[in-house]
Short mmCIF file of C-alpha atoms in Angstrom, two decimals:
data_model
loop_
_atom_site.label_atom_id
_atom_site.label_comp_id
_atom_site.label_asym_id
_atom_site.label_seq_id
_atom_site.Cartn_x
_atom_site.Cartn_y
_atom_site.Cartn_z
CA MET A 1 -0.42 -27.60 27.70
CA ILE A 2 2.97 -28.13 26.26
CA LYS A 3 3.89 -30.77 28.98
CA THR A 4 0.55 -32.29 29.49
CA MET A 5 -0.77 -32.47 25.93
CA GLY A 6 2.45 -32.03 23.75
CA MET A 7 1.27 -28.63 22.43
CA GLY A 8 3.82 -26.74 20.33
CA GLU A 9 5.44 -23.67 21.37
CA LEU A 10 4.13 -20.34 20.21
CA LYS A 11 6.20 -18.57 17.43
CA TYR A 12 5.89 -14.86 16.40
CA LEU A 13 5.57 -14.88 12.63
CA CYS A 14 5.47 -11.67 10.85
CA CYS A 15 2.58 -9.94 12.73
CA TYR A 16 0.80 -12.41 14.91
CA TRP A 17 1.63 -15.61 17.26
CA GLU A 18 1.12 -19.08 16.00
CA GLN A 19 1.33 -22.56 17.63
CA GLN A 20 3.88 -24.60 15.80
CA LYS A 21 2.41 -28.15 16.45
CA THR A 22 -1.35 -28.59 17.04
CA VAL A 23 -2.63 -31.35 19.45
CA MET A 24 -4.83 -34.01 18.14
CA ILE A 25 -6.51 -36.43 20.80
CA VAL A 26 -9.21 -39.06 20.88
CA ASN A 27 -11.73 -38.68 23.60
CA PRO A 28 -12.57 -42.20 24.81
CA LYS A 29 -15.75 -40.98 26.16
CA ASP A 30 -17.36 -40.00 22.95
CA ASN A 31 -14.70 -41.45 20.54
CA LEU A 32 -14.40 -38.14 18.68
CA LEU A 33 -11.14 -36.82 17.53
CA TYR A 34 -10.20 -33.23 18.84
CA GLU A 35 -7.86 -30.83 17.56
CA ALA A 36 -6.44 -27.94 19.95
CA SER A 37 -4.58 -24.83 18.67
CA PHE A 38 -3.39 -21.51 19.89
CA SER A 39 -3.26 -18.23 17.82
CA SER A 40 -3.44 -14.54 18.26
CA ASP A 41 -4.89 -11.29 16.67
CA GLU A 42 -2.50 -9.45 14.33
CA THR A 43 -0.15 -7.64 16.31
CA LEU A 44 3.01 -5.45 15.70
CA LYS A 45 4.16 -5.92 19.28
CA ARG A 46 5.50 -8.90 21.06
CA ASP A 47 3.79 -7.73 24.27
CA TRP A 48 1.78 -10.56 26.06
CA GLU A 49 -0.35 -8.04 28.06
CA GLU A 50 -1.44 -6.22 24.77
CA THR A 51 -2.22 -9.36 22.81
CA THR A 52 -5.35 -11.36 22.35
CA PHE A 53 -4.89 -15.12 22.05
CA TYR A 54 -7.51 -17.87 21.20
CA LEU A 55 -7.84 -21.25 22.11
CA THR A 56 -9.52 -23.19 19.25
CA ILE A 57 -10.87 -26.68 19.82
CA THR A 58 -12.43 -28.43 16.71
CA GLY A 59 -14.05 -31.83 17.01
CA PHE A 60 -14.31 -34.45 14.19
CA ARG A 61 -17.09 -36.88 13.99
CA LYS A 62 -15.35 -39.07 11.41
CA TYR A 63 -11.58 -39.50 11.07
CA ASP A 64 -8.91 -41.67 9.58
CA ILE A 65 -5.91 -42.10 11.81
#
């Protein structure tokens, strides 16, 4: 997703992983603005196998670009 959509890399901050740059895309089929972001549960480890990650997609019906 970093290469195809320009999504920012994940960075470990204190006790969770957070994406540094969210992605905003207008879908030409429905003309809605979508935001995609990654995050994780709180974790004290930097262990990819033990961390739960979330992909959040938010759609906006009205927007100003």
